[in-house]
Short mmCIF file of C-alpha atoms and ligand atoms in Angstrom, two decimals:
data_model
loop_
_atom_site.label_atom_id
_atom_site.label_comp_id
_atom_site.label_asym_id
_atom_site.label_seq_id
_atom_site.Cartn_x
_atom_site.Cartn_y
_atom_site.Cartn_z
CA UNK A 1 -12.25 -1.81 25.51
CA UNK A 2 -15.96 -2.50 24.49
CA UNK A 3 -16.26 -5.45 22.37
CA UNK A 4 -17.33 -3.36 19.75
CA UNK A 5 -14.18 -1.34 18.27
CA UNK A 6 -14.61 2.04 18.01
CA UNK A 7 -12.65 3.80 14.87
CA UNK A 8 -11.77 7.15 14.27
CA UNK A 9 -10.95 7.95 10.52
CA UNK A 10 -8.57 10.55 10.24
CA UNK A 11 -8.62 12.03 6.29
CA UNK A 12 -12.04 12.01 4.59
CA UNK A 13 -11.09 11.74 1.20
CA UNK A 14 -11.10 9.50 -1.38
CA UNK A 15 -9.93 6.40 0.50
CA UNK A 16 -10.97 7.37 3.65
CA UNK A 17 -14.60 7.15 2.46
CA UNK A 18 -13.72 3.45 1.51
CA UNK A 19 -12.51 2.54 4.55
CA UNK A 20 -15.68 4.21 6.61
CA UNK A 21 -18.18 2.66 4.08
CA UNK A 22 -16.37 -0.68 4.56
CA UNK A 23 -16.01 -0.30 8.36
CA UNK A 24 -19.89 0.84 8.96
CA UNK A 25 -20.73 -2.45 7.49
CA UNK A 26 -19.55 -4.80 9.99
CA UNK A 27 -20.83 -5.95 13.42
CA UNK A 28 -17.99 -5.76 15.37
CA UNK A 29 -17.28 -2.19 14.65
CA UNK A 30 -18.52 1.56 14.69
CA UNK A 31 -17.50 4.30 13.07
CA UNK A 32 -17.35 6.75 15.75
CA UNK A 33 -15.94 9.72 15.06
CA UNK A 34 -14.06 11.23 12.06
CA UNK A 35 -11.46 14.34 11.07
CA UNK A 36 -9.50 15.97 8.29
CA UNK A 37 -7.77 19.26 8.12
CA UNK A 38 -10.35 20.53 5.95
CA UNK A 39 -13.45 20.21 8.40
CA UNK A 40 -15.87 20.69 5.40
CA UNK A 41 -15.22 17.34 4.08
CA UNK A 42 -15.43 15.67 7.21
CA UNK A 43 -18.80 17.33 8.01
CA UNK A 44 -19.80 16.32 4.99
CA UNK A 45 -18.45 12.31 5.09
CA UNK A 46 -20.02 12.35 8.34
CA UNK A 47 -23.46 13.25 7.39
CA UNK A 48 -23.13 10.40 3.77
CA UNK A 49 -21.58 7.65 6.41
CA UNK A 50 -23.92 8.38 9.81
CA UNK A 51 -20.91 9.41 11.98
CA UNK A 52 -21.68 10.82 14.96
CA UNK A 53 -18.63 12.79 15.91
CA UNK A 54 -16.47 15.82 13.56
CA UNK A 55 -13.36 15.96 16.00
CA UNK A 56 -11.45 19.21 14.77
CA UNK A 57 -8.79 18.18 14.77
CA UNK A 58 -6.67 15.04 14.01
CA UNK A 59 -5.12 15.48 17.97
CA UNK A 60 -8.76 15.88 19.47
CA UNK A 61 -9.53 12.66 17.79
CA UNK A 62 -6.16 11.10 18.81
CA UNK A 63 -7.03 12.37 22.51
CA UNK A 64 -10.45 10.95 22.59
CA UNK A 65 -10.53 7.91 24.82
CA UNK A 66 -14.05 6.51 23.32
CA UNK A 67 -11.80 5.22 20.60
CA UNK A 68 -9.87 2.55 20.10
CA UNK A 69 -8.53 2.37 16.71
CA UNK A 70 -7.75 4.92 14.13
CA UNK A 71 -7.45 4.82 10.21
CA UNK A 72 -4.74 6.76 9.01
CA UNK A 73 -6.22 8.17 5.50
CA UNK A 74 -4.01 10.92 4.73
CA UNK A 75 -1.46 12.27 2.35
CA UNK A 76 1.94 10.13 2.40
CA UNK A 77 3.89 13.00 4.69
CA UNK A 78 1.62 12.72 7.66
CA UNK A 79 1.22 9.04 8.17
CA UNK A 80 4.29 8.96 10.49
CA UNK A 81 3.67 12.37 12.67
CA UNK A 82 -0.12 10.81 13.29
CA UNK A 83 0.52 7.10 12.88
CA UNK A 84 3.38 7.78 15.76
CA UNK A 85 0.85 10.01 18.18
CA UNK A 86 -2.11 7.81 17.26
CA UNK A 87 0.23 4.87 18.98
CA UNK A 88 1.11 7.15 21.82
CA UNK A 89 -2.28 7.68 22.66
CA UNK A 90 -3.04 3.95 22.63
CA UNK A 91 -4.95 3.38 19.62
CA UNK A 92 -4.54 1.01 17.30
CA UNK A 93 -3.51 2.05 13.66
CA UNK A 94 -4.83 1.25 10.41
CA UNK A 95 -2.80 2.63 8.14
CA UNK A 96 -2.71 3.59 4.67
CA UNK A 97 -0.03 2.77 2.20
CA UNK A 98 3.31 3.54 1.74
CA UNK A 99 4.02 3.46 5.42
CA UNK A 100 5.95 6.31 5.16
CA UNK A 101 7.63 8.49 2.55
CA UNK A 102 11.28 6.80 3.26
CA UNK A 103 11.87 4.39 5.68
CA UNK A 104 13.63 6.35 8.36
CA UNK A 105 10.38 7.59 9.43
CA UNK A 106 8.44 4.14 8.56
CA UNK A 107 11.27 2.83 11.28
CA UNK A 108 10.10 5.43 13.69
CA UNK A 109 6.45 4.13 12.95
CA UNK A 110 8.04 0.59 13.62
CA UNK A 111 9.44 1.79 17.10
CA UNK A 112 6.28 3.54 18.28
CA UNK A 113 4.09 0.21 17.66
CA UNK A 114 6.51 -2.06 19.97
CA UNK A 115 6.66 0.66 22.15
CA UNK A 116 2.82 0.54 22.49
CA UNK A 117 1.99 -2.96 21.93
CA UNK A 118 -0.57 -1.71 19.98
CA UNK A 119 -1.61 -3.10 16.78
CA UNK A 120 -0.08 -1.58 13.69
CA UNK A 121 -2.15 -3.03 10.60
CA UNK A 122 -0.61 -1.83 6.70
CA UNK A 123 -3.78 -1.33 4.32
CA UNK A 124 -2.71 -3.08 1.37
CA UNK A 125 -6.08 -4.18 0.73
CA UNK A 126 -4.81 -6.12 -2.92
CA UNK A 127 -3.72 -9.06 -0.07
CA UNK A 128 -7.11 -9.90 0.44
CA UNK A 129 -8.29 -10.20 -3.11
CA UNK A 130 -9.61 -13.34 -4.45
CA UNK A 131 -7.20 -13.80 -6.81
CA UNK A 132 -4.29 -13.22 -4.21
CA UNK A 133 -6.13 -15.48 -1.50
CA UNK A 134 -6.45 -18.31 -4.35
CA UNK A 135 -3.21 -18.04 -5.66
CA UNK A 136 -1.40 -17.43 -1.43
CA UNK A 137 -3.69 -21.08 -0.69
CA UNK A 138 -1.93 -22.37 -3.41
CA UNK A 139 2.12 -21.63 -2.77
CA UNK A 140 1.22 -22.62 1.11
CA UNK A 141 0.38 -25.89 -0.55
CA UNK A 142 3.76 -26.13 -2.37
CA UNK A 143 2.39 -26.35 -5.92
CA UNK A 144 5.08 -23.74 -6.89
CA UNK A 145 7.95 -25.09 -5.54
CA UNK A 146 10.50 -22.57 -4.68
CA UNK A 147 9.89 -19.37 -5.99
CA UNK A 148 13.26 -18.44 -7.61
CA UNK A 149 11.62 -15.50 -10.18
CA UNK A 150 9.19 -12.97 -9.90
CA UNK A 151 7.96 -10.28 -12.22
CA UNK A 152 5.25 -7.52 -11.00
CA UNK A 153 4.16 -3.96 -12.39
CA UNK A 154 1.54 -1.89 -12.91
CA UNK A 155 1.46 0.64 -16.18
CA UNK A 156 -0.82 3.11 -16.36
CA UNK A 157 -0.35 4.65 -19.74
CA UNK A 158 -2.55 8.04 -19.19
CA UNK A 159 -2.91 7.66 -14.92
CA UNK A 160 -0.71 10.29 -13.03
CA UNK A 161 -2.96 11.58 -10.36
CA UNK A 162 -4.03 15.01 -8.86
CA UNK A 163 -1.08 16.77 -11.06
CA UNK A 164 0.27 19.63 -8.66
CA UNK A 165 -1.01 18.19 -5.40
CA UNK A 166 0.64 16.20 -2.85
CA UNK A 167 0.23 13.14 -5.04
CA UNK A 168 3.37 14.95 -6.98
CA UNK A 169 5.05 16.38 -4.84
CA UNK A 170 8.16 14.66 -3.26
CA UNK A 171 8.15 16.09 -0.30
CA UNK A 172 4.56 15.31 0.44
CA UNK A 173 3.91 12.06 -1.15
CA UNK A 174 7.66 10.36 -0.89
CA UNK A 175 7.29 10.05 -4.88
CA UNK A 176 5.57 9.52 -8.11
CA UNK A 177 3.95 5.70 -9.03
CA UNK A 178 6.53 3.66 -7.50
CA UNK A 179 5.50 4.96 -4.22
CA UNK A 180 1.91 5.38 -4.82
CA UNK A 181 0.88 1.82 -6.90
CA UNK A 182 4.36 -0.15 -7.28
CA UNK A 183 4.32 -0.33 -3.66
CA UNK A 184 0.83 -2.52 -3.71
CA UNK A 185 2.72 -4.86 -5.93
CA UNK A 186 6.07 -4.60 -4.26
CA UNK A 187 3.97 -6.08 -0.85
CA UNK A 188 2.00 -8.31 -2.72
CA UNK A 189 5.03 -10.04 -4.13
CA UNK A 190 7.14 -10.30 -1.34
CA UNK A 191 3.69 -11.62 0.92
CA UNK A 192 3.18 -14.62 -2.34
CA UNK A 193 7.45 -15.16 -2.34
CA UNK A 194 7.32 -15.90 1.39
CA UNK A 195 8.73 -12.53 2.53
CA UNK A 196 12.81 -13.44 1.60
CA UNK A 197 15.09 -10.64 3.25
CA UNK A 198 15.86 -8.17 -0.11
CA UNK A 199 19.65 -8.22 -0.16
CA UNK A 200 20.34 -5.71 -2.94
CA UNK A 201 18.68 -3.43 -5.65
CA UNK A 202 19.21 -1.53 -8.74
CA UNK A 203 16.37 0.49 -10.77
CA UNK A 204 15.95 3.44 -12.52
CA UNK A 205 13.24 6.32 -12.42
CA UNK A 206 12.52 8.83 -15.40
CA UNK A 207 9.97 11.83 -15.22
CA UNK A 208 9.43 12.33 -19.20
CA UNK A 209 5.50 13.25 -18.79
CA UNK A 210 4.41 14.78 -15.22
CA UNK A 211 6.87 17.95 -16.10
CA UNK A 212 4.93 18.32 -19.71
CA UNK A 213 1.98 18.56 -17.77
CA UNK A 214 1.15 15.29 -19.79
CA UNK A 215 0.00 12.02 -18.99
CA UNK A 216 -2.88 13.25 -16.66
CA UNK A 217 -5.47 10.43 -14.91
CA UNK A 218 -8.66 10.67 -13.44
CA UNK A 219 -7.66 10.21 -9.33
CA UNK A 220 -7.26 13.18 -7.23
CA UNK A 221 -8.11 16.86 -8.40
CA UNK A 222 -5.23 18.53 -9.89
CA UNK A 223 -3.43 21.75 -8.87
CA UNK A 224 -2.11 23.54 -11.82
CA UNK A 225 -1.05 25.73 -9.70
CA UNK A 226 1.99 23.08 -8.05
CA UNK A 227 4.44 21.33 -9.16
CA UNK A 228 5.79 17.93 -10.37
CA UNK A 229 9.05 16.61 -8.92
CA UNK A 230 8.26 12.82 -9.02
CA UNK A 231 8.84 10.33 -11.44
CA UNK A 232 6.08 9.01 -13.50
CA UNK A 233 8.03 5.39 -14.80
CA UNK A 234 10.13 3.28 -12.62
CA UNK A 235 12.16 0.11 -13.25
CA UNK A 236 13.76 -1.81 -10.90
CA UNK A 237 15.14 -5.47 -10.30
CA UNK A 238 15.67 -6.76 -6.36
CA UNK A 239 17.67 -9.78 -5.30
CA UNK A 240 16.86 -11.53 -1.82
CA UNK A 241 18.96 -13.45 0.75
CA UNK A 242 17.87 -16.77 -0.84
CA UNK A 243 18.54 -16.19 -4.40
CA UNK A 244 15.43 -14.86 -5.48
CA UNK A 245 15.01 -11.92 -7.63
CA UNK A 246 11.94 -10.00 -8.66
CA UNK A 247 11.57 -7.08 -11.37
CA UNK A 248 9.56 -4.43 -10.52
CA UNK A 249 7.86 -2.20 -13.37
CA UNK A 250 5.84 0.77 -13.00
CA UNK A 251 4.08 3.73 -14.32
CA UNK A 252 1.71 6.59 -14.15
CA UNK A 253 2.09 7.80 -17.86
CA UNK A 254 4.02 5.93 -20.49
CA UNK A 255 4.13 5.32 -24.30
CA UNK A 256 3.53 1.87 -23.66
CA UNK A 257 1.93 0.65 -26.88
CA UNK A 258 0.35 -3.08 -26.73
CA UNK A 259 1.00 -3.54 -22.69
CA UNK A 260 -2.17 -3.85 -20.76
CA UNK A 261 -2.50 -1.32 -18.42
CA UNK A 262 -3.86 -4.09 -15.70
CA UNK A 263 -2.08 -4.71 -12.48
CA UNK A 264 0.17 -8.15 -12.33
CA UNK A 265 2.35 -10.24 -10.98
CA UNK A 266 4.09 -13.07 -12.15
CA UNK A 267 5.68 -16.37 -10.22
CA UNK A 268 8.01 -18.77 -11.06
CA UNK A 269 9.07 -22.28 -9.37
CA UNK A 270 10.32 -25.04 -9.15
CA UNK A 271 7.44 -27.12 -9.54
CA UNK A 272 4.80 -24.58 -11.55
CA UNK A 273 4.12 -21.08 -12.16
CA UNK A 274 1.33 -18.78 -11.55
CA UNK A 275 0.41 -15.25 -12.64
CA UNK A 276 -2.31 -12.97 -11.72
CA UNK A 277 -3.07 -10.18 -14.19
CA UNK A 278 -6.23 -7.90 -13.40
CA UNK A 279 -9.18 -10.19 -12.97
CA UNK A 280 -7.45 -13.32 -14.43
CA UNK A 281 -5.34 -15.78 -12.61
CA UNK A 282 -3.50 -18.62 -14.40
CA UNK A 283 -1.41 -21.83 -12.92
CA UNK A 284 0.97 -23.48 -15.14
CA UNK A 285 2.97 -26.87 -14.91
CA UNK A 286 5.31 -28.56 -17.79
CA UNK A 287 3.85 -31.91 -17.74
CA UNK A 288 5.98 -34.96 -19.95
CA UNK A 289 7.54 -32.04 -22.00
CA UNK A 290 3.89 -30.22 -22.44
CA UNK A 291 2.71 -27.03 -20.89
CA UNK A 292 -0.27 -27.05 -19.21
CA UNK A 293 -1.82 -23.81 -18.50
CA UNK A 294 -4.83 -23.66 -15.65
CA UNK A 295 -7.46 -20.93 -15.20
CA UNK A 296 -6.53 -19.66 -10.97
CA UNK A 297 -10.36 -19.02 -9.72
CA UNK A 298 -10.71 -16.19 -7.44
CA UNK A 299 -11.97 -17.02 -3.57
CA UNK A 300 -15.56 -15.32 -2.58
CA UNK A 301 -15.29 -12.17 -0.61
CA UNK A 302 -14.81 -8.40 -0.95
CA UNK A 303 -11.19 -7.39 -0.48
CA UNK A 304 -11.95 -3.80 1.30
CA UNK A 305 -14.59 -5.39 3.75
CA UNK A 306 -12.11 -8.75 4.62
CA UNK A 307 -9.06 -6.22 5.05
CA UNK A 308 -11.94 -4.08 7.55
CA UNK A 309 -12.90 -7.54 9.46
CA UNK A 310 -9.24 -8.72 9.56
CA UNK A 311 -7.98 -5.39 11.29
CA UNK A 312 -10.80 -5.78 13.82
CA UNK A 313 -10.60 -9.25 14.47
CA UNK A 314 -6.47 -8.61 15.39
CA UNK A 315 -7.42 -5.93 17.61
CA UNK A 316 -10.49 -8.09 19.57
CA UNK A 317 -8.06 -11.58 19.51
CA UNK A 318 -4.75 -9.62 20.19
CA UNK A 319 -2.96 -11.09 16.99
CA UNK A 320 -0.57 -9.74 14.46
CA UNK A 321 -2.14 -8.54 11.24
CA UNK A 322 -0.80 -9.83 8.55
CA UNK A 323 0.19 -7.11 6.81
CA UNK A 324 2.35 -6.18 9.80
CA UNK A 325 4.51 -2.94 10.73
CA UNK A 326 7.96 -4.76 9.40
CA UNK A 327 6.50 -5.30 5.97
CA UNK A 328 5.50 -1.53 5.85
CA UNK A 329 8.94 -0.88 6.66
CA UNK A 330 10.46 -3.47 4.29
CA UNK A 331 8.70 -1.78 1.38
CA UNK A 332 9.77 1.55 2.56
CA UNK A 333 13.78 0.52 2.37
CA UNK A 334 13.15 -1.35 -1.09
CA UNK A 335 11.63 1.57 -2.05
CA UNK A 336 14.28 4.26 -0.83
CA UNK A 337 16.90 2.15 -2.48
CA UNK A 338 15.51 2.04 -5.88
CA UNK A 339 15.33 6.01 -5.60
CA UNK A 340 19.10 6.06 -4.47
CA UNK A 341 20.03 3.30 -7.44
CA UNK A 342 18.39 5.72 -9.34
CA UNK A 343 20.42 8.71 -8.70
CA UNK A 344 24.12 6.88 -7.94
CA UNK A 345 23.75 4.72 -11.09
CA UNK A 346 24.85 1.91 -8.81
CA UNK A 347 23.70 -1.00 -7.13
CA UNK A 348 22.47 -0.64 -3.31
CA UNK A 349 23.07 -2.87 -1.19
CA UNK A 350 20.72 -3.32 2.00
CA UNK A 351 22.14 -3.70 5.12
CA UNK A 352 19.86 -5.56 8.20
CA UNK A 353 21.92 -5.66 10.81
N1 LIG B 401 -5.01 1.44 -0.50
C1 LIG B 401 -5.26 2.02 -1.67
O1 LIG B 401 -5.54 1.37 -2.68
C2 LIG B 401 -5.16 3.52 -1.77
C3 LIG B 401 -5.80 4.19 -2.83
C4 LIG B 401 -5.70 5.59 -2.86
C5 LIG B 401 -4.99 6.29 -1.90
N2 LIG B 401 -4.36 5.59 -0.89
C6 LIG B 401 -3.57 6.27 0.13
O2 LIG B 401 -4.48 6.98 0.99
C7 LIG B 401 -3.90 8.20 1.41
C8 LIG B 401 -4.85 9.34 1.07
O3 LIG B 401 -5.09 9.31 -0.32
P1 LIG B 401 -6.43 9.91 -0.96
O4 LIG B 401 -6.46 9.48 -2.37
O5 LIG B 401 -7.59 9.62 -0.07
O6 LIG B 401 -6.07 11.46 -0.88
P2 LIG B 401 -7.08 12.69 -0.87
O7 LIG B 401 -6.25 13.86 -1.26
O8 LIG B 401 -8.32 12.34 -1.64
O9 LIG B 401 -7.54 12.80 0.65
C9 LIG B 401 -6.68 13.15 1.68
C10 LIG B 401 -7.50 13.85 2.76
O10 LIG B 401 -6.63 14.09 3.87
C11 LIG B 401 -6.87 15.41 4.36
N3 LIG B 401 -5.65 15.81 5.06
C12 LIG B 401 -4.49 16.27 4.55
N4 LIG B 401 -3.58 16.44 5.53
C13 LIG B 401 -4.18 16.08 6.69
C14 LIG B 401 -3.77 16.03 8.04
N5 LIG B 401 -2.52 16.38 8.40
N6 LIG B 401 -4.65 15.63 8.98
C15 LIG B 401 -5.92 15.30 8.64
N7 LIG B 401 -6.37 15.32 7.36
C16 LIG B 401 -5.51 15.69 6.40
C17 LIG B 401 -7.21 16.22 3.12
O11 LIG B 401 -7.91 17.41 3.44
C18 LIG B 401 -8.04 15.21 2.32
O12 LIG B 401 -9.42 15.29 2.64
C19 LIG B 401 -2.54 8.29 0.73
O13 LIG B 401 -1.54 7.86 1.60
C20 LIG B 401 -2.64 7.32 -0.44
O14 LIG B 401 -1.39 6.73 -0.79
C21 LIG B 401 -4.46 4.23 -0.82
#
């Protein structure tokens, strides 16, 4: 391999283009070629980004042995078929989240990157943000203690996106916001609680806007045309191997008068707390009897572009990402079992043996 990584971005929409305009920026990497079903768009990406190759198809890409590493940038039901082949074919895979849409295919994803020995990198680019780097610096430092409670969520109130495409359609996308967004905050939690083994689960979905054609965002273009067979609110509490538990709330669309509609997590410890919430990070300690709330400020550095140089600098030192395969996979059995809670009414317990 030249010591410049060559990438090949398979799916030139929305996020692809942020992970080309991110990846043209840095030295030790070149966009080199690029591909999407609908050849159009990549024509078109190719020409805005200054790539010099429109493979036509994802396999031609795949086949090409100019490059090294591929970014998986595609609706939720493909990212096993290509993240699988892209492995096969010796590339290394940047790929977009939820690793899969349940995790028996994220665990054939899992098996095709030790089979390889290829890097498999997750692109849960919230990891790298300044808030999450500040507040990660801090737990490795102990100033939490032990983390025995953690609460994270994201409501969108008006958000559910491209009504009618894949985004809501279960078969395609896996499901509605727990899948697309709670999963960001399902990783980000486990990554600041030290990545305990989740033991059991119980949650709840409800779908009381997407079928009313109601509750419609600005991501994705909508296909009035589909359907809607995903939830659009999930709730969900997980328990871990060392007594931990985290709640987990989420929506696209909800009647949710007074909440903010900002991402955020909450940690508690032993020995402090700590809470991110959009932009705004906060530390807090009970000192003699007194609270003592601190402002948590954010690390320099764009997110998008660190996540870009982290991927490249695993594949040119030969070192596991950090967002590795096994947390894709973890999120994709949490996930799976708050769907199943969902439908049983029950409990579900997670066996890792
Ligand atoms: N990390 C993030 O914050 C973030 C944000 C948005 C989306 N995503 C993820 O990125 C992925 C794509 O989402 P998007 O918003 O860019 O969707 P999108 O619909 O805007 O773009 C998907 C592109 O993939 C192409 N495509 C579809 N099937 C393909 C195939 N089999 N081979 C090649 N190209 C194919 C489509 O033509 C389209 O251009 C999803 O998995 C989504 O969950 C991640």
């Amino acid at each position: 391999m030249s010591s410049i990584v060559k990438i090949g971005i398979i799916g030139a929409g929305a996020i692809g283009n942020a992970h080309m305009g991110a990846f043209q920026k840095l030295e030790g990497a070149q966009v080199a070629a690029i591909t999407d079903v609908f050849l159009p768009h990549a024509e078109q990406r190719a020409q805005e980004h200054n790539i010099p190759l429109v493979h036509q198809s994802p396999q031609a890409l795949l086949e090409d042995p100019d490059i090294d590493a591929v970014v998986v940038a595609v609706p939720n039901k493909f990212h096993a078929p290509l993240a699988i082949e892209a492995l096969r074919q010796g590339k290394h895979v940047l790929l977009e989240k939820p690793m899969s849409i349940d995790s028996e295919t994220a665990r054939r994803i899992v098996e095709a990157k030790e089979q390889s020995g290829k890097i498999l990198m997750m692109a849960h680019q919230m990891r790298w943000e300044g808030l999450s780097r500040a507040l990660k610096g801090e737990i490795e430092e102990g100033k939490l203690g032990r983390i025995y409670n953690a609460k994270a969520g994201w409501f969108r109130k008006k958000g559910i996106p491209g009504w009618g495409s894949w985004f809501t359609r279960m078969d395609e996308s896996g499901g509605g916001p727990l899948i697309d967004i709670g999963v960001h905050m399902l990783d980000l939690t486990l990554y600041m609680m030290g990545n305990p083994k989740p033991v059991s689960v119980f949650g709840t979905t409800y779908a009381e806007f997407g079928p009313k054609k109601a509750g419609i965002g600005s991501w994705g273009t909508p296909n009035w045309d589909g359907y809607y067979d995903v939830e659009d609110l999930a709730t969900a509490l997980i328990k871990f191997d060392n007594g931990a538990t985290l709640s987990l709330e989420v929506s696209w669309a909800a009647h949710a008068a007074g909440l903010s509609e900002d991402p955020f997590i909450y940690l508690m410890g032993t020995d402090a707390g700590a809470s991110i919430v959009g932009s705004t990070g906060k530390t807090v300690t009970h000192e003699n009897n007194i609270i003592i709330e601190s402002t948590l400020a954010p690390l320099e550095g764009d997110a998008r572009q660190l996540m870009s140089e982290h991927f490249v600098a695993c594949i040119q030192e030969g070192k596991e990402p950090i967002t590795t395969a096994l947390s894709g996979y973890t999120n994709n059995r949490i996930l799976d079992a708050i769907y199943e809670s969902s439908k049983t009414g029950n409990e579900v317990k997670l066996n890792w043996d």
